[in-house]
DNA sequence: ATTGTTGCAAACTATTTGCAAGGCG
DNA sequence: CGCCTTGCAAATAGTTTGCAACAAT
């Protein structure tokens, strides 16, 4: 969730060129809450950037992930999703509508500390995913699942 | 981590036939702690079951996951890993040697409860992955990462 | 001017599927 | 014996790569 100037700066600092495509990809990701995968991003960008290619989206996300501008989510689907919020927050996915949401303001420190102590690992990251039925889907189809 | 008789029973109860391949796949998975992906399982089984095909491993894991005999792990690799222990325990992966280990006896209830309250979801499952450097790799290459 | 980037198409890889032969119930 | 399963090969889908034209520095 950075300003374009900051994205520009971070790209330059890491030896990458600043291109309209890269900024557009970042803006599109930062502007949505849907945690899109590469194809969703490509479809979002298509109208404004008709020559944008899926390969560019992938290459861009690869670079962004490498320099800490985005994080990659594995919710168990066949494709990766992306999040412009790089803080290590848990995510939750509705098993009915497939929406992926953030969970902020939840204290996972005790769990992390316990994991570190139990395993002796030097922890560098984590991914926490919850699955269930969202409030909306509970109303629509209360019985399924 | 069930006995073969139990696996047999569960397959039958769910209307699936009991075949040597299915039992072999289950045994191979239950016997290892490496959290293998389909290809690793295939390679493990190959010597004893030379006609075993990768497709059979995939189909079998699909059935097993469906009837709760295995769980599928997404550690962020390009392939899924499998675990014969279907309890919802966290996993930890070494970013150096890529080993995936279980974390047992860790209390994730508070986090789950908090997630449920924050989101209003009816939770049905979760996946918790930690990443870092294992004790062994810390000794071998203390500086990297 | 140099070097990195784009965008197309082709390559690649994990997984799934169609189908004929075979095996379980 | 009927139907499900196997195992091969082909298909599929997400992602990556090669490369020539192009653009950022």
Short mmCIF file of N, CA and C (backbone and C1' of nucleotides) in Angstrom, two decimals, chain D:
data_model
loop_
_atom_site.label_atom_id
_atom_site.label_comp_id
_atom_site.label_asym_id
_atom_site.label_seq_id
_atom_site.Cartn_x
_atom_site.Cartn_y
_atom_site.Cartn_z
P DC D 1 -19.42 -64.59 -16.74
"O5'" DC D 1 -20.05 -63.18 -16.51
"C5'" DC D 1 -21.42 -63.18 -16.09
"C4'" DC D 1 -21.72 -61.90 -15.34
"C3'" DC D 1 -21.49 -60.64 -16.17
"O3'" DC D 1 -22.54 -59.74 -15.86
"C1'" DC D 1 -20.14 -60.55 -14.22
P DG D 2 -22.85 -58.50 -16.88
"O5'" DG D 2 -22.62 -57.27 -15.90
"C5'" DG D 2 -23.36 -57.21 -14.68
"C4'" DG D 2 -22.82 -56.09 -13.80
"C3'" DG D 2 -22.62 -54.76 -14.53
"O3'" DG D 2 -23.08 -53.71 -13.69
"C1'" DG D 2 -20.55 -55.50 -13.60
P DC D 3 -23.16 -52.22 -14.22
"O5'" DC D 3 -22.06 -51.52 -13.31
"C5'" DC D 3 -21.93 -51.91 -11.95
"C4'" DC D 3 -20.55 -51.52 -11.46
"C3'" DC D 3 -20.12 -50.11 -11.90
"O3'" DC D 3 -19.64 -49.44 -10.76
"C1'" DC D 3 -18.43 -51.67 -12.41
P DC D 4 -19.30 -47.92 -10.77
"O5'" DC D 4 -17.83 -47.94 -10.15
"C5'" DC D 4 -17.59 -48.73 -8.99
"C4'" DC D 4 -16.11 -49.00 -8.89
"C3'" DC D 4 -15.24 -47.74 -8.96
"O3'" DC D 4 -14.27 -47.86 -7.93
"C1'" DC D 4 -14.54 -49.31 -10.59
P DT D 5 -13.13 -46.77 -7.76
"O5'" DT D 5 -11.95 -47.46 -8.55
"C5'" DT D 5 -11.48 -48.72 -8.10
"C4'" DT D 5 -10.22 -49.08 -8.85
"C3'" DT D 5 -9.17 -47.96 -8.91
"O3'" DT D 5 -7.93 -48.52 -8.54
"C1'" DT D 5 -9.63 -48.77 -11.08
P DT D 6 -6.61 -47.67 -8.48
"O5'" DT D 6 -5.84 -48.16 -9.78
"C5'" DT D 6 -5.51 -49.53 -9.90
"C4'" DT D 6 -4.89 -49.78 -11.26
"C3'" DT D 6 -3.66 -48.91 -11.56
"O3'" DT D 6 -2.58 -49.76 -11.93
"C1'" DT D 6 -5.26 -48.80 -13.34
P DG D 7 -1.07 -49.29 -11.82
"O5'" DG D 7 -0.83 -48.79 -13.31
"C5'" DG D 7 -0.90 -49.72 -14.38
"C4'" DG D 7 -0.84 -48.99 -15.70
"C3'" DG D 7 0.24 -47.90 -15.79
"O3'" DG D 7 0.84 -47.96 -17.08
"C1'" DG D 7 -1.83 -46.97 -16.31
P DC D 8 2.40 -47.83 -17.20
"O5'" DC D 8 2.55 -47.03 -18.58
"C5'" DC D 8 2.04 -47.61 -19.77
"C4'" DC D 8 1.13 -46.66 -20.50
"C3'" DC D 8 1.76 -45.35 -20.96
"O3'" DC D 8 2.26 -45.51 -22.28
"C1'" DC D 8 -0.56 -45.14 -20.36
P DA D 9 3.16 -44.32 -22.95
"O5'" DA D 9 2.05 -43.42 -23.64
"C5'" DA D 9 0.92 -44.03 -24.27
"C4'" DA D 9 -0.07 -42.95 -24.65
"C3'" DA D 9 0.59 -41.68 -25.19
"O3'" DA D 9 -0.16 -41.18 -26.28
"C1'" DA D 9 -0.73 -41.16 -23.29
P DA D 10 0.40 -39.88 -27.05
"O5'" DA D 10 -0.79 -38.83 -26.87
"C5'" DA D 10 -2.13 -39.29 -26.99
"C4'" DA D 10 -3.07 -38.27 -26.39
"C3'" DA D 10 -2.78 -36.82 -26.81
"O3'" DA D 10 -4.00 -36.18 -27.11
"C1'" DA D 10 -2.76 -36.98 -24.45
P DA D 11 -4.06 -34.61 -27.44
"O5'" DA D 11 -4.62 -33.98 -26.09
"C5'" DA D 11 -5.87 -34.46 -25.59
"C4'" DA D 11 -6.23 -33.68 -24.34
"C3'" DA D 11 -6.22 -32.15 -24.52
"O3'" DA D 11 -7.37 -31.65 -23.88
"C1'" DA D 11 -4.80 -32.78 -22.73
P DT D 12 -7.85 -30.13 -24.14
"O5'" DT D 12 -7.46 -29.46 -22.77
"C5'" DT D 12 -7.79 -30.12 -21.54
"C4'" DT D 12 -7.09 -29.46 -20.40
"C3'" DT D 12 -6.99 -27.93 -20.50
"O3'" DT D 12 -7.79 -27.42 -19.45
"C1'" DT D 12 -4.98 -28.92 -19.68
P DA D 13 -8.08 -25.86 -19.34
"O5'" DA D 13 -6.99 -25.40 -18.29
"C5'" DA D 13 -6.89 -26.08 -17.05
"C4'" DA D 13 -5.81 -25.41 -16.22
"C3'" DA D 13 -5.73 -23.90 -16.44
"O3'" DA D 13 -5.43 -23.27 -15.21
"C1'" DA D 13 -3.68 -24.88 -17.02
P DG D 14 -5.44 -21.69 -15.08
"O5'" DG D 14 -4.04 -21.44 -14.39
"C5'" DG D 14 -3.71 -22.16 -13.20
"C4'" DG D 14 -2.22 -22.08 -12.98
"C3'" DG D 14 -1.67 -20.65 -12.97
"O3'" DG D 14 -0.80 -20.52 -11.86
"C1'" DG D 14 -0.54 -21.95 -14.60
P DT D 15 -0.15 -19.17 -11.47
"O5'" DT D 15 1.25 -19.30 -12.22
"C5'" DT D 15 2.08 -20.40 -11.89
"C4'" DT D 15 3.26 -20.44 -12.83
"C3'" DT D 15 4.06 -19.15 -12.90
"O3'" DT D 15 5.35 -19.42 -12.35
"C1'" DT D 15 3.76 -20.17 -15.03
P DT D 16 6.53 -18.34 -12.41
"O5'" DT D 16 7.33 -18.79 -13.71
"C5'" DT D 16 7.69 -20.15 -13.83
"C4'" DT D 16 8.53 -20.34 -15.08
"C3'" DT D 16 9.63 -19.29 -15.27
"O3'" DT D 16 10.81 -20.01 -15.58
"C1'" DT D 16 8.28 -19.44 -17.21
P DT D 17 12.21 -19.27 -15.79
"O5'" DT D 17 12.37 -19.28 -17.39
"C5'" DT D 17 12.06 -20.46 -18.12
"C4'" DT D 17 12.25 -20.21 -19.60
"C3'" DT D 17 13.38 -19.23 -19.94
"O3'" DT D 17 14.12 -19.78 -21.03
"C1'" DT D 17 11.36 -18.54 -20.95
P DG D 18 15.51 -19.12 -21.51
"O5'" DG D 18 15.16 -18.80 -23.04
"C5'" DG D 18 14.48 -19.75 -23.86
"C4'" DG D 18 14.39 -19.24 -25.29
"C3'" DG D 18 15.54 -18.33 -25.72
"O3'" DG D 18 15.74 -18.51 -27.12
"C1'" DG D 18 13.53 -17.07 -25.63
P DC D 19 16.94 -17.72 -27.89
"O5'" DC D 19 16.18 -16.47 -28.53
"C5'" DC D 19 14.94 -16.66 -29.21
"C4'" DC D 19 14.37 -15.30 -29.60
"C3'" DC D 19 15.43 -14.23 -29.89
"O3'" DC D 19 15.02 -13.48 -31.02
"C1'" DC D 19 13.90 -13.43 -28.31
P DA D 20 16.19 -12.89 -32.05
"O5'" DA D 20 15.40 -11.74 -32.81
"C5'" DA D 20 14.07 -11.99 -33.28
"C4'" DA D 20 13.22 -10.74 -33.07
"C3'" DA D 20 13.90 -9.45 -33.52
"O3'" DA D 20 12.92 -8.61 -34.14
"C1'" DA D 20 13.35 -9.29 -31.24
P DA D 21 13.36 -7.18 -34.77
"O5'" DA D 21 12.47 -6.17 -33.91
"C5'" DA D 21 11.06 -6.35 -33.86
"C4'" DA D 21 10.48 -5.45 -32.79
"C3'" DA D 21 10.82 -3.97 -32.97
"O3'" DA D 21 9.67 -3.21 -32.61
"C1'" DA D 21 11.56 -4.70 -30.85
P DC D 22 9.65 -1.63 -32.71
"O5'" DC D 22 9.89 -1.22 -31.19
"C5'" DC D 22 9.00 -1.73 -30.18
"C4'" DC D 22 9.47 -1.26 -28.84
"C3'" DC D 22 9.77 0.24 -28.74
"O3'" DC D 22 8.90 0.78 -27.78
"C1'" DC D 22 11.46 -1.07 -27.70
P DA D 23 8.83 2.37 -27.53
"O5'" DA D 23 9.42 2.45 -26.06
"C5'" DA D 23 8.94 1.56 -25.04
"C4'" DA D 23 9.76 1.75 -23.78
"C3'" DA D 23 9.99 3.21 -23.41
"O3'" DA D 23 10.05 3.24 -22.00
"C1'" DA D 23 12.06 2.19 -23.78
P DA D 24 9.81 4.57 -21.22
"O5'" DA D 24 10.93 4.48 -20.11
"C5'" DA D 24 10.90 3.39 -19.17
"C4'" DA D 24 12.23 3.28 -18.45
"C3'" DA D 24 12.69 4.57 -17.78
"O3'" DA D 24 13.26 4.23 -16.52
"C1'" DA D 24 14.30 3.89 -19.39
P DT D 25 13.62 5.38 -15.49
"O5'" DT D 25 15.19 5.55 -15.68
"C5'" DT D 25 16.05 4.47 -15.36
"C4'" DT D 25 17.45 4.78 -15.86
"C3'" DT D 25 17.97 6.15 -15.43
"O3'" DT D 25 19.15 6.01 -14.67
"C1'" DT D 25 18.41 5.74 -17.72
#
